[in-house]
Short mmCIF file of C-alpha atoms (C1' of nucleotides) in Angstrom, two decimals:
data_model
loop_
_atom_site.label_atom_id
_atom_site.label_comp_id
_atom_site.label_asym_id
_atom_site.label_seq_id
_atom_site.Cartn_x
_atom_site.Cartn_y
_atom_site.Cartn_z
CA MET A 12 -2.09 -50.01 -10.93
CA SER A 13 1.52 -50.48 -11.81
CA LEU A 14 4.00 -47.72 -11.37
CA ALA A 15 3.53 -44.47 -13.26
CA THR A 16 -0.19 -44.48 -12.59
CA ALA A 17 -2.44 -43.21 -15.35
CA THR A 18 -4.25 -40.83 -13.02
CA SER A 19 -3.32 -37.32 -13.97
CA PRO A 20 -2.70 -35.03 -10.99
CA GLY A 21 -6.29 -33.91 -10.62
CA SER A 22 -8.50 -36.91 -11.16
CA GLY A 23 -8.73 -38.25 -7.61
CA LYS A 24 -11.21 -36.94 -5.12
CA ARG A 25 -8.33 -35.70 -3.01
CA ALA A 26 -6.89 -33.48 -5.72
CA LEU A 27 -10.35 -32.38 -6.73
CA THR A 28 -11.38 -30.86 -3.44
CA LYS A 29 -7.94 -29.39 -3.15
CA LYS A 30 -8.45 -27.51 -6.36
CA ALA A 31 -11.95 -26.50 -5.29
CA ASN A 32 -10.77 -25.23 -1.92
CA ARG A 33 -8.02 -23.20 -3.46
CA GLN A 34 -10.44 -21.65 -5.88
CA ALA A 35 -12.99 -20.98 -3.15
CA ILE A 36 -10.37 -19.12 -1.15
CA LEU A 37 -9.27 -17.13 -4.18
CA ASP A 38 -12.85 -16.19 -5.00
CA ALA A 39 -13.54 -15.19 -1.43
CA ALA A 40 -10.39 -13.09 -1.39
CA SER A 41 -11.33 -11.27 -4.57
CA LYS A 42 -14.72 -10.55 -3.14
CA VAL A 43 -13.43 -9.31 0.20
CA PHE A 44 -10.64 -7.22 -1.32
CA ALA A 45 -13.16 -5.58 -3.63
CA ARG A 46 -15.64 -5.03 -0.83
CA ASP A 47 -13.38 -3.85 1.99
CA GLY A 48 -10.14 -2.88 0.29
CA TYR A 49 -6.82 -4.65 0.66
CA GLU A 50 -5.70 -2.82 3.76
CA VAL A 51 -8.80 -3.47 5.78
CA ALA A 52 -9.36 -7.07 4.72
CA SER A 53 -8.08 -9.80 7.03
CA ILE A 54 -7.36 -13.43 6.35
CA ARG A 55 -10.18 -14.24 8.76
CA ASP A 56 -12.54 -12.11 6.72
CA ILE A 57 -11.59 -14.09 3.66
CA ILE A 58 -11.87 -17.52 5.19
CA ARG A 59 -15.16 -16.55 6.79
CA GLU A 60 -16.58 -16.16 3.30
CA THR A 61 -15.88 -19.82 2.70
CA SER A 62 -16.98 -22.92 4.59
CA LEU A 63 -13.41 -23.70 5.59
CA ALA A 64 -11.52 -23.32 8.84
CA SER A 65 -8.94 -20.65 9.44
CA GLY A 66 -6.04 -23.06 9.49
CA THR A 67 -6.87 -24.26 5.99
CA PHE A 68 -5.99 -20.91 4.50
CA TYR A 69 -2.35 -21.51 5.38
CA ASN A 70 -2.30 -24.78 3.47
CA TYR A 71 -2.76 -22.75 0.32
CA PHE A 72 -1.28 -19.32 0.90
CA LYS A 73 1.38 -17.98 3.21
CA SER A 74 -0.16 -14.59 3.82
CA LYS A 75 -2.63 -11.96 2.68
CA GLU A 76 0.09 -10.53 0.53
CA GLU A 77 0.68 -13.83 -1.21
CA ILE A 78 -2.93 -14.40 -2.09
CA PHE A 79 -3.18 -10.87 -3.39
CA GLU A 80 -0.18 -11.42 -5.58
CA THR A 81 -1.67 -14.65 -6.83
CA ILE A 82 -4.81 -12.82 -7.87
CA ALA A 83 -2.79 -10.09 -9.51
CA ALA A 84 -0.65 -12.65 -11.27
CA GLU A 85 -3.68 -14.43 -12.66
CA SER A 86 -4.99 -11.14 -13.91
CA ALA A 87 -1.68 -10.41 -15.55
CA LYS A 88 -1.72 -13.87 -17.09
CA ARG A 89 -5.01 -13.06 -18.73
CA PHE A 90 -3.51 -9.94 -20.26
CA GLN A 91 -0.25 -11.40 -21.44
CA PRO A 92 -1.53 -13.40 -24.43
CA ARG A 93 -3.22 -10.32 -25.85
CA LEU A 94 0.03 -8.44 -25.66
CA LYS A 95 1.84 -11.36 -27.29
CA ILE A 96 -0.50 -11.26 -30.25
CA ILE A 97 -0.10 -7.53 -30.60
CA SER A 98 3.66 -7.75 -30.46
CA SER A 99 3.71 -10.48 -33.09
CA GLN A 100 1.41 -8.61 -35.43
CA ALA A 101 2.80 -5.11 -35.06
CA THR A 102 5.13 -3.99 -37.79
CA ASP A 103 6.01 -0.54 -36.61
CA LEU A 104 5.92 1.55 -33.50
CA ALA A 105 2.66 3.24 -34.33
CA SER A 106 0.66 0.05 -34.69
CA TYR A 107 2.31 -1.47 -31.65
CA PHE A 108 1.67 1.36 -29.23
CA ARG A 109 -1.81 2.02 -30.48
CA ALA A 110 -2.82 -1.61 -30.10
CA ALA A 111 -1.00 -2.16 -26.82
CA TYR A 112 -2.56 0.84 -25.12
CA ALA A 113 -5.98 -0.03 -26.47
CA ALA A 114 -5.59 -3.57 -25.20
CA TYR A 115 -4.50 -2.37 -21.79
CA PHE A 116 -7.23 0.20 -21.30
CA ASP A 117 -9.88 -2.22 -22.56
CA PHE A 118 -8.53 -4.76 -20.14
CA LEU A 119 -8.76 -2.28 -17.31
CA VAL A 120 -12.39 -1.59 -18.10
CA GLU A 121 -13.19 -5.29 -18.30
CA GLU A 122 -11.52 -6.19 -15.03
CA ASN A 123 -12.58 -3.05 -13.29
CA ASP A 124 -15.15 -4.61 -11.01
CA VAL A 125 -13.49 -7.96 -10.79
CA THR A 126 -10.06 -6.72 -9.90
CA ILE A 127 -9.37 -4.97 -6.67
CA SER A 128 -11.08 -1.63 -6.83
CA ASN A 129 -9.37 0.20 -4.04
CA GLY A 130 -11.61 2.12 -1.80
CA GLY A 131 -14.77 0.35 -0.86
CA PRO A 132 -16.80 1.75 1.97
CA HIS A 133 -13.69 2.04 4.10
CA ARG A 134 -11.87 3.74 1.25
CA ALA A 135 -8.26 3.12 2.14
CA MET A 136 -6.06 5.97 1.01
CA ILE A 137 -3.12 3.72 0.63
CA GLY A 138 -3.26 1.81 -2.56
CA VAL A 139 -1.60 -1.24 -3.89
CA ARG A 140 1.27 -1.64 -6.23
CA ILE A 141 2.21 -5.12 -7.21
CA ASP A 142 5.34 -6.63 -8.62
CA THR A 143 4.52 -10.25 -9.23
CA PRO A 144 6.66 -12.26 -11.62
CA GLU A 145 3.88 -12.03 -14.18
CA ILE A 146 3.70 -8.28 -13.98
CA LYS A 147 7.45 -8.12 -14.22
CA ALA A 148 7.11 -10.38 -17.24
CA ILE A 149 4.67 -8.01 -18.90
CA SER A 150 6.96 -5.11 -18.21
CA ASP A 151 9.89 -7.07 -19.61
CA GLN A 152 7.98 -8.03 -22.69
CA ILE A 153 7.06 -4.44 -23.35
CA ARG A 154 10.67 -3.45 -23.00
CA SER A 155 11.82 -6.19 -25.34
CA ASP A 156 9.06 -5.28 -27.79
CA ILE A 157 10.17 -1.69 -27.69
CA GLU A 158 13.79 -2.68 -28.12
CA ASN A 159 12.97 -4.94 -31.04
CA VAL A 160 10.87 -2.42 -32.80
CA LEU A 161 13.37 0.34 -32.13
CA ARG A 162 16.10 -1.82 -33.63
CA ILE A 163 14.17 -1.81 -36.89
CA THR A 164 12.36 1.48 -37.07
CA GLY A 165 13.60 3.74 -34.39
CA PRO A 166 16.58 5.84 -33.50
CA LYS A 167 19.62 4.00 -32.27
CA HIS A 168 20.76 5.28 -28.93
CA LEU A 169 17.41 5.69 -27.27
CA ASP A 170 17.24 4.51 -23.67
CA ALA A 171 14.76 1.65 -23.91
CA GLY A 172 14.55 1.38 -20.14
CA TYR A 173 13.37 4.93 -19.69
CA LEU A 174 11.11 4.68 -22.68
CA THR A 175 9.48 1.58 -21.24
CA ALA A 176 9.13 3.23 -17.87
CA ALA A 177 7.49 6.23 -19.49
CA ALA A 178 5.11 4.03 -21.46
CA ILE A 179 4.10 2.10 -18.37
CA GLY A 180 3.85 5.19 -16.20
CA ILE A 181 1.52 6.79 -18.72
CA ALA A 182 -0.57 3.63 -18.84
CA ARG A 183 -0.90 3.43 -15.06
CA GLN A 184 -1.73 7.02 -14.36
CA MET A 185 -3.94 7.57 -17.39
CA GLY A 186 -5.63 4.26 -16.65
CA ASP A 187 -6.67 5.47 -13.21
CA LEU A 188 -8.01 8.69 -14.64
CA MET A 189 -9.78 6.96 -17.51
CA LEU A 190 -11.57 4.65 -15.08
CA SER A 191 -12.74 7.59 -13.00
CA ARG A 192 -14.39 9.33 -15.95
CA ARG A 193 -17.84 8.70 -17.33
CA PRO A 194 -18.45 7.53 -19.95
CA LEU A 195 -15.62 5.02 -20.04
CA GLU A 196 -13.62 5.70 -23.16
CA PRO A 197 -10.61 3.41 -23.34
CA GLU A 198 -10.14 4.15 -27.04
CA VAL A 199 -9.82 7.87 -26.44
CA ALA A 200 -7.23 7.26 -23.76
CA ALA A 201 -5.38 4.83 -26.00
CA ALA A 202 -5.30 7.32 -28.84
CA PHE A 203 -3.96 9.99 -26.54
CA ALA A 204 -1.30 7.83 -24.94
CA SER A 205 0.01 6.27 -28.11
CA ARG A 206 0.16 9.60 -29.90
CA LEU A 207 2.15 11.07 -27.05
CA MET A 208 4.66 8.23 -27.06
CA LEU A 209 5.02 8.13 -30.83
CA ALA A 210 5.63 11.84 -31.17
CA GLY A 211 8.26 11.61 -28.47
CA ILE A 212 10.05 8.76 -30.18
CA LYS A 213 9.95 10.49 -33.54
CA ASP A 214 11.48 13.53 -31.94
CA PHE A 215 14.26 11.47 -30.44
CA ALA A 216 14.86 10.06 -33.91
CA LYS A 217 15.37 13.49 -35.43
CA HIS A 218 18.37 14.85 -33.60
CA VAL A 219 20.35 11.97 -32.13
CA MET B 1 -1.07 38.69 32.36
CA SER B 2 -4.02 40.52 30.88
CA LEU B 3 -6.23 38.94 28.30
CA ALA B 4 -4.80 38.02 24.92
CA THR B 5 -1.67 36.73 26.57
CA ALA B 6 1.57 37.48 24.83
CA THR B 7 2.60 33.83 24.93
CA SER B 8 2.44 32.51 21.42
CA PRO B 9 1.03 28.99 21.23
CA GLY B 10 4.32 27.25 21.88
CA SER B 11 6.05 29.09 24.68
CA GLY B 12 4.68 27.23 27.69
CA LYS B 13 6.23 24.03 28.90
CA ARG B 14 2.99 22.29 28.10
CA ALA B 15 3.01 23.24 24.43
CA LEU B 16 6.72 22.62 24.24
CA THR B 17 6.67 18.97 25.21
CA LYS B 18 3.64 18.54 23.01
CA LYS B 19 5.59 19.68 20.03
CA ALA B 20 8.55 17.55 21.05
CA ASN B 21 6.42 14.46 21.50
CA ARG B 22 4.78 14.91 18.15
CA GLN B 23 8.14 15.26 16.48
CA ALA B 24 9.56 12.28 18.35
CA ILE B 25 6.71 10.14 17.10
CA LEU B 26 7.13 11.41 13.56
CA ASP B 27 10.87 10.72 13.65
CA ALA B 28 10.32 7.25 15.06
CA ALA B 29 7.75 6.54 12.38
CA SER B 30 10.09 7.61 9.59
CA LYS B 31 12.78 5.40 11.02
CA VAL B 32 10.53 2.36 11.43
CA PHE B 33 8.89 2.75 8.03
CA ALA B 34 12.31 2.96 6.43
CA ARG B 35 13.62 0.01 8.41
CA ASP B 36 10.69 -2.40 8.24
CA GLY B 37 8.49 -1.10 5.46
CA TYR B 38 5.05 0.40 5.83
CA GLU B 39 3.14 -2.88 5.75
CA VAL B 40 5.15 -4.60 8.43
CA ALA B 41 5.49 -1.64 10.76
CA SER B 42 3.03 -1.43 13.64
CA ILE B 43 2.04 1.52 15.78
CA ARG B 44 3.60 -0.32 18.70
CA ASP B 45 6.87 -0.60 16.81
CA ILE B 46 6.82 3.14 16.29
CA ILE B 47 5.97 4.07 19.85
CA ARG B 48 8.52 1.60 21.15
CA GLU B 49 11.19 3.71 19.44
CA THR B 50 10.20 6.59 21.67
CA SER B 51 10.00 6.86 25.43
CA LEU B 52 6.24 7.31 25.30
CA ALA B 53 3.36 5.01 26.13
CA SER B 54 1.20 3.38 23.50
CA GLY B 55 -1.85 5.44 24.33
CA THR B 56 0.03 8.65 23.65
CA PHE B 57 0.31 7.87 19.98
CA TYR B 58 -3.43 8.31 19.63
CA ASN B 59 -3.28 11.78 21.09
CA TYR B 60 -1.37 12.81 17.98
CA PHE B 61 -2.41 10.54 15.16
CA LYS B 62 -5.49 8.50 14.44
CA SER B 63 -3.77 5.60 12.74
CA LYS B 64 -0.68 4.32 11.01
CA GLU B 65 -2.15 5.58 7.78
CA GLU B 66 -2.55 9.08 9.13
CA ILE B 67 0.99 9.38 10.36
CA PHE B 68 2.26 8.09 7.06
CA GLU B 69 0.22 10.67 5.24
CA THR B 70 1.54 13.35 7.53
CA ILE B 71 5.08 12.38 6.67
CA ALA B 72 4.25 12.28 2.99
CA ALA B 73 2.52 15.63 3.23
CA GLU B 74 5.53 17.23 4.86
CA SER B 75 7.69 15.88 2.10
CA ALA B 76 5.31 17.28 -0.48
CA LYS B 77 5.34 20.61 1.32
CA ARG B 78 9.07 20.75 0.90
CA PHE B 79 8.69 20.24 -2.84
CA GLN B 80 5.84 22.61 -3.47
CA PRO B 81 7.72 25.93 -3.19
CA ARG B 82 10.25 24.77 -5.76
CA LEU B 83 7.45 24.00 -8.16
CA LYS B 84 5.86 27.37 -7.46
CA ILE B 85 9.05 29.17 -8.41
CA ILE B 86 9.38 27.17 -11.58
CA SER B 87 5.82 27.84 -12.57
CA SER B 88 6.22 31.56 -11.97
CA GLN B 89 9.43 31.76 -13.93
CA ALA B 90 8.59 29.53 -16.85
CA THR B 91 7.52 31.31 -19.99
CA ASP B 92 6.83 28.39 -22.26
CA LEU B 93 6.20 24.68 -22.12
CA ALA B 94 9.78 23.72 -22.76
CA SER B 95 11.24 25.64 -19.87
CA TYR B 96 8.44 24.58 -17.57
CA PHE B 97 8.68 20.86 -18.18
CA ARG B 98 12.44 20.82 -18.21
CA ALA B 99 12.67 22.64 -14.90
CA ALA B 100 9.79 20.80 -13.27
CA TYR B 101 11.14 17.36 -14.09
CA ALA B 102 14.62 18.35 -13.03
CA ALA B 103 13.29 19.67 -9.75
CA TYR B 104 11.31 16.52 -9.14
CA PHE B 105 14.10 14.08 -9.93
CA ASP B 106 16.58 16.10 -7.89
CA PHE B 107 14.11 16.09 -5.05
CA LEU B 108 13.77 12.32 -5.31
CA VAL B 109 17.51 11.88 -5.06
CA GLU B 110 17.71 14.20 -2.08
CA GLU B 111 14.93 12.57 -0.14
CA ASN B 112 15.79 9.08 -1.22
CA ASP B 113 17.11 7.86 2.10
CA VAL B 114 14.99 10.15 4.18
CA THR B 115 11.71 9.26 2.60
CA ILE B 116 10.23 5.83 3.01
CA SER B 117 12.29 3.48 0.92
CA ASN B 118 9.94 0.57 0.55
CA GLY B 119 11.40 -2.80 1.14
CA GLY B 120 13.70 -3.08 4.07
CA PRO B 121 14.75 -6.51 5.23
CA HIS B 122 11.19 -7.73 5.07
CA ARG B 123 10.88 -6.25 1.62
CA ALA B 124 7.16 -5.81 1.29
CA MET B 125 6.02 -6.38 -2.25
CA ILE B 126 3.09 -4.13 -1.78
CA GLY B 127 4.07 -0.54 -2.00
CA VAL B 128 2.50 2.67 -1.01
CA ARG B 129 0.67 5.23 -3.00
CA ILE B 130 -0.38 8.33 -1.22
CA ASP B 131 -3.00 10.90 -1.90
CA THR B 132 -2.58 13.49 0.80
CA PRO B 133 -4.03 16.94 0.29
CA GLU B 134 -0.54 18.23 -0.38
CA ILE B 135 0.14 15.67 -3.05
CA LYS B 136 -3.23 16.39 -4.54
CA ALA B 137 -2.25 20.05 -4.40
CA ILE B 138 0.94 19.39 -6.31
CA SER B 139 -0.94 17.42 -8.89
CA ASP B 140 -3.52 20.20 -9.16
CA GLN B 141 -0.86 22.83 -9.51
CA ILE B 142 0.79 20.91 -12.30
CA ARG B 143 -2.54 20.62 -14.05
CA SER B 144 -3.25 24.31 -13.67
CA ASP B 145 0.28 25.15 -14.80
CA ILE B 146 -0.22 23.00 -17.84
CA GLU B 147 -3.59 24.55 -18.54
CA ASN B 148 -2.21 28.05 -18.17
CA VAL B 149 0.73 27.45 -20.36
CA LEU B 150 -1.37 25.63 -22.92
CA ARG B 151 -3.73 28.57 -23.05
CA ILE B 152 -0.86 30.71 -24.22
CA THR B 153 1.43 28.48 -26.21
CA GLY B 154 -0.28 25.22 -26.85
CA PRO B 155 -3.01 23.72 -28.97
CA LYS B 156 -6.55 24.45 -27.87
CA HIS B 157 -8.54 21.31 -27.36
CA LEU B 158 -5.90 19.22 -25.66
CA ASP B 159 -7.12 17.19 -22.69
CA ALA B 160 -5.22 18.77 -19.81
CA GLY B 161 -6.34 16.02 -17.44
CA TYR B 162 -4.81 13.26 -19.52
CA LEU B 163 -1.74 15.34 -20.21
CA THR B 164 -1.22 15.92 -16.50
CA ALA B 165 -1.76 12.25 -15.78
CA ALA B 166 0.81 11.34 -18.41
CA ALA B 167 3.31 13.84 -17.05
CA ILE B 168 2.90 12.51 -13.52
CA GLY B 169 2.91 8.88 -14.59
CA ILE B 170 6.17 9.44 -16.42
CA ALA B 171 7.65 11.15 -13.39
CA ARG B 172 6.65 8.36 -11.02
CA GLN B 173 7.78 5.42 -13.10
CA MET B 174 10.93 7.02 -14.46
CA GLY B 175 11.71 8.24 -10.98
CA ASP B 176 11.72 4.70 -9.63
CA LEU B 177 13.96 3.56 -12.44
CA MET B 178 16.29 6.54 -12.11
CA LEU B 179 16.77 5.82 -8.41
CA SER B 180 17.64 2.21 -9.10
CA ARG B 181 20.44 3.10 -11.52
CA ARG B 182 24.03 3.97 -10.65
CA PRO B 183 25.27 6.61 -11.02
CA LEU B 184 22.26 8.70 -10.11
CA GLU B 185 21.54 10.99 -13.04
CA PRO B 186 18.45 13.06 -12.38
CA GLU B 187 19.37 15.51 -15.15
CA VAL B 188 19.46 12.77 -17.75
CA ALA B 189 16.07 11.54 -16.69
CA ALA B 190 14.70 15.07 -16.69
CA ALA B 191 15.98 15.69 -20.19
CA PHE B 192 14.41 12.48 -21.39
CA ALA B 193 11.05 13.05 -19.74
CA SER B 194 10.63 16.66 -20.76
CA ARG B 195 11.62 15.97 -24.35
CA LEU B 196 9.06 13.19 -24.54
CA MET B 197 6.29 15.40 -23.22
CA LEU B 198 7.18 18.38 -25.34
CA ALA B 199 7.34 16.42 -28.55
CA GLY B 200 3.95 14.95 -27.78
CA ILE B 201 2.39 18.33 -27.16
CA LYS B 202 3.89 19.79 -30.30
CA ASP B 203 2.44 16.88 -32.23
CA PHE B 204 -0.98 17.50 -30.75
CA ALA B 205 -0.61 21.12 -31.84
CA LYS B 206 -0.03 20.19 -35.45
CA HIS B 207 -3.20 18.43 -36.47
CA VAL B 208 -6.00 19.44 -34.11
"C1'" DG C 5 3.18 30.82 45.75
"C1'" DC C 6 -1.24 28.23 46.47
"C1'" DA C 7 -5.40 25.79 45.06
"C1'" DG C 8 -8.35 24.33 41.79
"C1'" DA C 9 -8.89 23.41 36.99
"C1'" DT C 10 -7.09 21.51 32.85
"C1'" DT C 11 -4.26 19.18 29.94
"C1'" DG C 12 -2.15 15.27 28.49
"C1'" DG C 13 0.61 10.80 29.55
"C1'" DT C 14 0.00 6.08 31.20
"C1'" DG C 15 -0.69 1.26 30.81
"C1'" DA C 16 -4.13 -2.23 31.57
"C1'" DC C 17 -8.16 -4.04 29.17
"C1'" DG C 18 -11.34 -6.49 25.96
"C1'" DA C 19 -11.69 -7.58 21.26
"C1'" DG C 20 -9.91 -9.73 17.60
"C1'" DG C 21 -6.25 -11.17 14.15
"C1'" DC C 22 -2.07 -13.88 13.57
"C1'" DG C 23 0.29 -18.37 12.55
"C1'" DT C 24 0.78 -23.07 14.67
"C1'" DC C 25 -0.20 -27.67 15.77
"C1'" DA C 26 -2.01 -31.92 17.78
"C1'" DA C 27 -6.00 -34.47 16.95
"C1'" DC C 28 -9.09 -36.11 13.70
"C1'" DT C 29 -11.31 -37.44 9.25
"C1'" DT C 30 -11.12 -38.71 4.61
"C1'" DT C 31 -8.91 -40.70 0.74
"C1'" DC C 32 -5.44 -43.63 -1.29
"C1'" DA C 33 -2.78 -47.82 -2.14
"C1'" DT C 34 -2.29 -52.46 -1.60
"C1'" DA D 2 -9.95 -54.46 4.83
"C1'" DT D 3 -6.25 -51.94 6.60
"C1'" DG D 4 -2.35 -49.12 7.36
"C1'" DA D 5 -0.27 -44.92 5.43
"C1'" DA D 6 -0.69 -40.32 3.79
"C1'" DA D 7 -2.89 -36.12 2.99
"C1'" DG D 8 -5.62 -32.50 4.44
"C1'" DT D 9 -8.97 -30.18 7.65
"C1'" DT D 10 -10.15 -28.43 11.96
"C1'" DG D 11 -10.43 -25.16 15.73
"C1'" DA D 12 -8.31 -24.08 20.00
"C1'" DC D 13 -4.05 -21.94 21.70
"C1'" DG D 14 -0.53 -18.44 22.90
"C1'" DC D 15 1.07 -14.30 21.30
"C1'" DC D 16 0.49 -9.89 19.48
"C1'" DT D 17 -1.70 -5.44 18.00
"C1'" DC D 18 -5.56 -2.64 18.11
"C1'" DG D 19 -8.06 1.53 20.05
"C1'" DT D 20 -10.10 2.97 24.50
"C1'" DC D 21 -10.45 4.74 28.98
"C1'" DA D 22 -10.14 5.47 33.95
"C1'" DC D 23 -6.56 7.15 36.49
"C1'" DC D 24 -2.85 10.06 37.69
"C1'" DA D 25 0.86 13.59 37.40
"C1'" DA D 26 2.44 17.71 35.59
"C1'" DT D 27 1.30 22.35 34.14
"C1'" DC D 28 -1.43 26.44 33.93
"C1'" DT D 29 -4.54 30.15 35.76
"C1'" DG D 30 -6.37 33.43 38.83
"C1'" DC D 31 -5.83 35.16 43.10
#
DNA sequence: GCAGATTGGTGACGAGGCGTCAACTTTCAT
DNA sequence: ATGAAAGTTGACGCCTCGTCACCAATCTGC
């Protein structure tokens, strides 16, 4: 072939197994994290679930932390488009919060067994809190959504940072609780959370 | 001495060094956790900061997790009495939430450098979330406070579990944000958080 | 105060994880 | 077909883990 070969980066056998190996490691990691918990799991545990050698892990990920973040980031990436749609369709605060919370709690239920469910048999007490770029991006988008929608509907001098923090804090903590209850009722949680936020914002609108 | 010796459990030299050793290990752990972050810190790192041998650690704590929880529990124990006072003095929701949030955010500011500030030089991305008995106790007390005060002032069929989760979620997330801002303004955050919660509850009171 | 009992500190040990790297195998390009 | 490049392998040295036999300091009863 002449220069600028037609082969896209992924057609050759080389690139193919590379992709497969990476995915195998990611799958193994998800499995092990879910089974043993993040704390307990070791890189060796992960690589043992594949047919690869220990050294190979380090060709793809720097550390246990990095592979965890990658998994979290991919999860966040799956959520982001839903939020985008909601933010583009929402016209006012009420519709935005209602839809966003519903989307998030539904997402939690969906990913519940796939995502890291802390506390397998070894039930680590110390949980995980991630701050990947993607999760930051989601947080940022929510803030910008809130700012945008406040600019139109809401009161002027409302601290969007705190409001975003509150919205996310509610989502996190209520999400945990929602998942621990049977039956799973993401809609109920979403109704509760959005109502709480909306009432608060309306109140802020009233007197400065 | 006759039976039932007058020596309280702490007078003898034996018990004295025991107490000192335990405290030395706790102090070293606080220091190392703050310096290196919980993830990176090892039991050896901790014990190396004392004049004790590695085996001695295990006479006092089972694991890194346990000593961390002990530290967290002691911190929670320092907070609990403040909350108790607030809950005994508060007559309605407004005064309770306002005071409770203020107490919590003040507490955060106070303990900020003492408590584990995640992310030293090695800035671990994965944070810590603790569930010691004491922290559970605080959470439970808040729930019971909310239930009590709802029984008097608030709407009947409001989900106290979700409301507590929301209150705590707001406190956690806003607390992080508050600490990252300069100047530190715990009162501003407390005003914001309590107003948000109160408005929400009032709204729930209106229509079922 | 002495002797025996007890408590608790010590540090070496085996097991196992960590990240690295030289040797090797497989694919790619010509 | 052949040399270059990429990627895999597993053994290696270092480290931490939790344990345990040993020992020294303290306590107890006389």
